[in-house]
Each structure stands twice: as C-alpha cells, then as structure tokens.
Amino acid sequence: MLRLAIVASIFACIQTATTPTVTADTSICKGSSSLFPHPTSCQRYTNCSKVAPHSYSRYFKDYEEECPYPHLFDITENKCKHFREAECGSARIAAKEPCEYLKNKCGGAHCEPCQSRLPSCVKRTNGIHAHPMKLWSPYFIECDTERTIGVRWCPKHSPTDSIALFSPDKKACVSRWEIPREQGGLEPSCEGKDDRMYQVANRTDVFYACPGPRVSYCGNGSSFNESTQVCEQTTRKSV
C-alpha cells in the first residue's frame, strides 16, 4: 500500500489581498469577554477577550475569529470542534469548501490561488481523487464527507525507484509507464504486436503484456528476458 505524503504547510498562505477593512458593531462585546457564534457562518465566531489587532483584519470584523478548516464553532460548548461533532444550529451555514474559510483566501500576486492550493471535495465521494487543477501530476486529494482533509503527494514508485504520478483513471499513484503518452507518460503500445510480453524501451526491469498493455515490474535488481519471458537476476540498466 502506498504511503501518502502530506504536502507540507498546504493550508498556509500569506494574505495580501486589497479587500477593505470591515468595521463592525462591537456592542456585543461591551462589558463581556465571552465567545459568541457568528449569526450565519458556522466556522466563525466573536472573541470578546481578544485585544490584539487581527492579522486578517481586511477580511474580518473587530473581534471576529474563525476556526481552522474544517472545524466548526459549536453553539453549545462555544468552541471550535471537529465538523462531525459541532452543533451549528438552524440558522448557521456549515461551510464545506476550504476556500469558504476566509483565512484560506489569497489575493496577492505571489500566492497560489486558493482553489489551486485547496481544491473542493463537494460532490465527491469519500477517499482519494485526482487534484482537479493538477491532473496527471504527483498531487491528489483526500475527501471525507465533502471536506478536503488533505492534499497529498505520491511517494516514489518503489519497483522502479522513480517518480510516481496520480492516475485519475486508476485512482492510484503509478509509474510513468502506466501513464498515457498523451498525458506525458511512457505507456507502451501493443499496436501491431503479437500476444506475448515485451520489455519497454530503455528500461530492462519494466515489461508489458499484450493484448493490453498490462505493465509489470521485475524488481530486486532483475531484468526481463523477452526470450524466456521471465525476470532474471542481472544488473539493472536505467535510463
């Protein structure tokens, strides 16, 4: 089973947008140090004990805070909780997309757009999917209850010790020899070939069966012998 590598700091981005600062009615906090849920957004709340300037002031009202994605602010316990456990109430909307969280927004010239960094899992099943904006790359996403719980990176393809790419067709990290050539891969062709197994060009430990192609790997330093149709222990030659 492939080990999934979480892309470091994927949810971090310096906010440099030019959205004007919002001035709020802070009367709710007069004489209070309590936390209050936002009236319509389940991930946001008012923290009346906060006295330092807000680092995201261009997005938030005074004293306003936001739970880290994908947490939500629970109206019963007045704290951020896992989205499966938080109680939003009937009037507050529970955001599902990462880019619905204001802290994930990015409007600066040197920040990758939010949808590219943090694609949505809305209308996607639980599990792993191709990164919609980085198809046929090492990137893929993991979804849970329509939340984007991770942007992942394929580890090396172990049998060939080479880069792996995520195949939207197979929903798995595969070697370049399993990626169609029109998508930048090295997938071999069975066109005009007999029904047998063949070694790929420039790599002795990778072979494929026709009809197909069905790609396989020798591993353990062995090479595929087209005459005997088996992998034999030899010194491997690489590209």
Tab-separated table of C-alpha atoms in Angstrom:
chain	number	residue	atom	x	y	z
A	1	MET	CA	0.000	0.000	0.000
A	2	LEU	CA	1.390	3.350	-0.983
A	3	ARG	CA	2.310	5.660	1.810
A	4	LEU	CA	0.689	9.055	1.466
A	5	ALA	CA	2.838	12.107	1.982
A	6	ILE	CA	1.077	15.238	3.148
A	7	VAL	CA	2.272	18.329	1.329
A	8	ALA	CA	3.894	20.498	3.979
A	9	SER	CA	2.099	23.675	5.021
A	10	ILE	CA	-0.526	23.372	2.298
A	11	PHE	CA	-3.079	25.346	4.295
A	12	ALA	CA	-0.647	28.239	4.974
A	13	CYS	CA	-0.663	31.331	2.786
A	14	ILE	CA	0.185	34.971	3.462
A	15	GLN	CA	-2.882	37.146	2.981
A	16	THR	CA	-2.128	40.143	0.786
A	17	ALA	CA	-5.498	40.972	-0.745
A	18	THR	CA	-6.651	44.549	-1.037
A	19	THR	CA	-10.149	43.961	0.345
A	20	PRO	CA	-11.047	46.977	2.543
A	21	THR	CA	-11.154	46.587	6.308
A	22	VAL	CA	-14.631	45.900	7.685
A	23	THR	CA	-15.814	47.962	10.639
A	24	ALA	CA	-18.156	46.068	12.931
A	25	ASP	CA	-20.707	46.924	15.563
A	26	THR	CA	-18.751	45.810	18.634
A	27	SER	CA	-21.579	46.459	21.102
A	28	ILE	CA	-21.948	42.718	21.616
A	29	CYS	CA	-18.587	42.736	23.399
A	30	LYS	CA	-19.163	45.711	25.710
A	31	GLY	CA	-18.507	44.535	29.249
A	32	SER	CA	-18.025	40.955	28.100
A	33	SER	CA	-15.089	38.629	27.496
A	34	SER	CA	-17.194	35.796	26.143
A	35	LEU	CA	-17.294	33.938	22.851
A	36	PHE	CA	-20.337	34.339	20.605
A	37	PRO	CA	-21.207	32.320	17.487
A	38	HIS	CA	-21.427	34.144	14.181
A	39	PRO	CA	-25.107	34.585	13.244
A	40	THR	CA	-24.851	32.933	9.809
A	41	SER	CA	-21.430	31.286	9.405
A	42	CYS	CA	-20.753	28.177	11.470
A	43	GLN	CA	-16.957	28.378	11.202
A	44	ARG	CA	-16.756	31.950	12.521
A	45	TYR	CA	-17.304	33.458	15.968
A	46	THR	CA	-16.720	36.590	18.058
A	47	ASN	CA	-13.985	36.511	20.698
A	48	CYS	CA	-14.595	39.445	23.047
A	49	SER	CA	-11.415	38.757	25.031
A	50	LYS	CA	-9.182	39.404	22.024
A	51	VAL	CA	-7.337	42.702	22.363
A	52	ALA	CA	-4.504	42.374	19.833
A	53	PRO	CA	-5.054	43.627	16.257
A	54	HIS	CA	-6.373	40.920	13.960
A	55	SER	CA	-3.806	39.678	11.461
A	56	TYR	CA	-6.626	39.150	8.946
A	57	SER	CA	-8.353	42.488	9.616
A	58	ARG	CA	-9.047	43.069	5.925
A	59	TYR	CA	-11.334	40.019	5.979
A	60	PHE	CA	-12.811	40.010	9.484
A	61	LYS	CA	-14.791	42.358	11.655
A	62	ASP	CA	-13.381	43.506	15.005
A	63	TYR	CA	-13.069	40.635	17.498
A	64	GLU	CA	-14.130	38.152	14.840
A	65	GLU	CA	-12.324	34.819	14.631
A	66	GLU	CA	-12.515	31.685	12.504
A	67	CYS	CA	-11.988	28.029	13.331
A	68	PRO	CA	-9.213	26.203	11.477
A	69	TYR	CA	-10.538	24.291	8.469
A	70	PRO	CA	-12.566	22.057	8.551
A	71	HIS	CA	-13.578	22.682	12.192
A	72	LEU	CA	-16.806	24.476	13.091
A	73	PHE	CA	-17.833	26.606	16.070
A	74	ASP	CA	-20.160	24.685	18.375
A	75	ILE	CA	-23.045	26.772	19.790
A	76	THR	CA	-23.451	24.509	22.824
A	77	GLU	CA	-19.854	24.412	24.067
A	78	ASN	CA	-18.787	27.736	22.494
A	79	LYS	CA	-15.602	26.361	20.984
A	80	CYS	CA	-14.235	25.017	17.709
A	81	LYS	CA	-14.881	21.317	17.250
A	82	HIS	CA	-14.486	18.654	14.582
A	83	PHE	CA	-17.092	19.188	11.875
A	84	ARG	CA	-18.708	15.823	12.667
A	85	GLU	CA	-19.268	16.844	16.296
A	86	ALA	CA	-20.064	20.572	16.125
A	87	GLU	CA	-23.637	21.820	16.543
A	88	CYS	CA	-24.269	24.776	14.231
A	89	GLY	CA	-27.928	25.492	14.924
A	90	SER	CA	-30.628	26.019	12.325
A	91	ALA	CA	-29.577	29.464	11.054
A	92	ARG	CA	-25.815	28.981	10.657
A	93	ILE	CA	-24.341	27.509	7.481
A	94	ALA	CA	-21.589	24.887	7.798
A	95	ALA	CA	-19.043	25.593	5.058
A	96	LYS	CA	-17.545	22.560	3.332
A	97	GLU	CA	-15.047	24.027	0.886
A	98	PRO	CA	-11.617	25.163	2.163
A	99	CYS	CA	-11.904	28.408	0.206
A	100	GLU	CA	-15.106	29.316	2.049
A	101	TYR	CA	-12.875	29.859	5.094
A	102	LEU	CA	-11.623	33.443	4.959
A	103	LYS	CA	-8.158	32.613	6.294
A	104	ASN	CA	-7.543	30.408	3.267
A	105	LYS	CA	-8.204	33.214	0.814
A	106	CYS	CA	-5.343	34.742	-1.093
A	107	GLY	CA	-5.467	37.788	-3.319
A	108	GLY	CA	-1.786	38.617	-3.648
A	109	ALA	CA	0.342	38.244	-6.760
A	110	HIS	CA	2.769	35.864	-5.044
A	111	CYS	CA	0.236	33.481	-3.535
A	112	GLU	CA	-1.124	30.449	-5.364
A	113	PRO	CA	-4.916	30.817	-5.785
A	114	CYS	CA	-6.946	29.079	-3.110
A	115	GLN	CA	-8.725	26.682	-5.479
A	116	SER	CA	-5.355	25.519	-6.773
A	117	ARG	CA	-3.895	25.039	-3.292
A	118	LEU	CA	-7.044	23.688	-1.675
A	119	PRO	CA	-9.489	22.199	-4.181
A	120	SER	CA	-13.042	21.407	-3.168
A	121	CYS	CA	-14.348	17.940	-2.303
A	122	VAL	CA	-18.006	18.966	-2.590
A	123	LYS	CA	-19.954	16.322	-4.576
A	124	ARG	CA	-17.021	13.909	-4.340
A	125	THR	CA	-17.132	10.551	-2.589
A	126	ASN	CA	-15.004	9.740	0.445
A	127	GLY	CA	-11.481	8.664	-0.385
A	128	ILE	CA	-8.790	9.826	-2.788
A	129	HIS	CA	-9.316	11.731	-6.033
A	130	ALA	CA	-7.213	13.424	-8.675
A	131	HIS	CA	-6.308	17.030	-7.968
A	132	PRO	CA	-8.753	18.794	-10.356
A	133	MET	CA	-6.290	21.560	-11.229
A	134	LYS	CA	-3.148	19.389	-11.329
A	135	LEU	CA	-4.204	16.314	-13.293
A	136	TRP	CA	-1.653	13.596	-14.121
A	137	SER	CA	0.787	15.006	-11.573
A	138	PRO	CA	2.072	13.677	-8.231
A	139	TYR	CA	-0.728	15.636	-6.487
A	140	PHE	CA	-4.045	14.191	-5.364
A	141	ILE	CA	-6.640	14.991	-2.727
A	142	GLU	CA	-8.332	13.087	0.070
A	143	CYS	CA	-12.005	13.702	0.816
A	144	ASP	CA	-14.204	12.965	3.817
A	145	THR	CA	-17.860	13.996	3.973
A	146	GLU	CA	-17.251	16.520	1.155
A	147	ARG	CA	-14.389	18.122	3.091
A	148	THR	CA	-10.861	18.346	1.717
A	149	ILE	CA	-8.933	16.722	4.528
A	150	GLY	CA	-5.629	16.553	2.707
A	151	VAL	CA	-3.681	17.467	-0.407
A	152	ARG	CA	-1.293	14.561	-0.940
A	153	TRP	CA	1.838	13.810	-2.926
A	154	CYS	CA	2.662	10.440	-4.465
A	155	PRO	CA	5.751	8.789	-2.968
A	156	LYS	CA	8.376	7.304	-5.255
A	157	HIS	CA	7.352	4.310	-7.332
A	158	SER	CA	9.120	1.630	-5.334
A	159	PRO	CA	9.681	-1.089	-8.009
A	160	THR	CA	11.486	1.343	-10.328
A	161	ASP	CA	12.716	3.897	-7.778
A	162	SER	CA	11.289	6.638	-9.981
A	163	ILE	CA	8.719	9.403	-9.759
A	164	ALA	CA	5.084	8.350	-9.445
A	165	LEU	CA	2.082	10.235	-10.808
A	166	PHE	CA	-1.562	10.046	-9.793
A	167	SER	CA	-3.759	8.421	-12.418
A	168	PRO	CA	-7.356	9.745	-12.442
A	169	ASP	CA	-8.372	6.566	-14.283
A	170	LYS	CA	-6.903	4.134	-11.745
A	171	LYS	CA	-7.248	6.465	-8.739
A	172	ALA	CA	-3.769	5.436	-7.655
A	173	CYS	CA	-0.144	6.519	-7.795
A	174	VAL	CA	1.531	4.730	-10.694
A	175	SER	CA	4.779	4.815	-12.644
A	176	ARG	CA	5.272	6.799	-15.845
A	177	TRP	CA	4.893	3.544	-17.812
A	178	GLU	CA	1.256	3.383	-16.712
A	179	ILE	CA	0.514	6.963	-17.768
A	180	PRO	CA	-0.812	7.553	-21.328
A	181	ARG	CA	1.651	9.229	-23.649
A	182	GLU	CA	-0.854	11.970	-24.446
A	183	GLN	CA	-0.691	12.844	-20.723
A	184	GLY	CA	3.103	12.964	-20.679
A	185	GLY	CA	3.643	9.331	-19.686
A	186	LEU	CA	5.608	6.425	-21.177
A	187	GLU	CA	2.827	3.868	-21.618
A	188	PRO	CA	3.870	1.278	-24.239
A	189	SER	CA	1.690	0.289	-27.184
A	190	CYS	CA	0.538	-3.156	-28.282
A	191	GLU	CA	-0.358	-1.977	-31.766
A	192	GLY	CA	0.828	-4.489	-34.366
A	193	LYS	CA	2.364	-6.814	-31.752
A	194	ASP	CA	1.747	-10.482	-31.014
A	195	ASP	CA	0.113	-11.665	-27.798
A	196	ARG	CA	3.144	-12.008	-25.546
A	197	MET	CA	5.276	-9.942	-23.160
A	198	TYR	CA	7.784	-7.277	-24.146
A	199	GLN	CA	10.453	-5.206	-22.454
A	200	VAL	CA	9.910	-1.440	-22.581
A	201	ALA	CA	12.447	0.741	-24.352
A	202	ASN	CA	15.463	1.892	-22.298
A	203	ARG	CA	14.450	0.015	-19.150
A	204	THR	CA	15.185	-3.683	-18.656
A	205	ASP	CA	13.177	-4.208	-15.474
A	206	VAL	CA	9.858	-2.932	-16.860
A	207	PHE	CA	7.800	-5.103	-19.207
A	208	TYR	CA	4.273	-5.312	-20.532
A	209	ALA	CA	1.863	-7.926	-21.807
A	210	CYS	CA	-0.169	-7.754	-24.999
A	211	PRO	CA	-3.059	-7.540	-25.537
A	212	GLY	CA	-3.163	-4.605	-23.194
A	213	PRO	CA	-0.723	-3.207	-22.438
A	214	ARG	CA	-0.530	-4.545	-18.885
A	215	VAL	CA	2.646	-3.163	-17.326
A	216	SER	CA	4.644	-5.146	-14.749
A	217	TYR	CA	7.973	-4.777	-12.945
A	218	CYS	CA	10.726	-7.246	-12.165
A	219	GLY	CA	12.156	-5.629	-9.042
A	220	ASN	CA	15.023	-6.905	-6.888
A	221	GLY	CA	17.621	-5.916	-9.476
A	222	SER	CA	16.371	-8.392	-12.075
A	223	SER	CA	15.671	-7.809	-15.773
A	224	PHE	CA	13.004	-9.106	-18.115
A	225	ASN	CA	14.171	-11.573	-20.748
A	226	GLU	CA	11.939	-11.484	-23.821
A	227	SER	CA	13.234	-14.881	-24.994
A	228	THR	CA	12.421	-16.758	-21.793
A	229	GLN	CA	9.513	-14.446	-20.875
A	230	VAL	CA	10.664	-14.245	-17.246
A	231	CYS	CA	12.587	-11.864	-14.996
A	232	GLU	CA	16.184	-12.921	-14.443
A	233	GLN	CA	18.677	-11.716	-11.859
A	234	THR	CA	21.083	-9.361	-13.622
A	235	THR	CA	22.458	-5.883	-13.206
A	236	ARG	CA	19.665	-3.438	-13.914
A	237	LYS	CA	20.164	-0.778	-16.557
A	238	SER	CA	18.400	2.545	-16.110
A	239	VAL	CA	17.516	5.384	-18.422
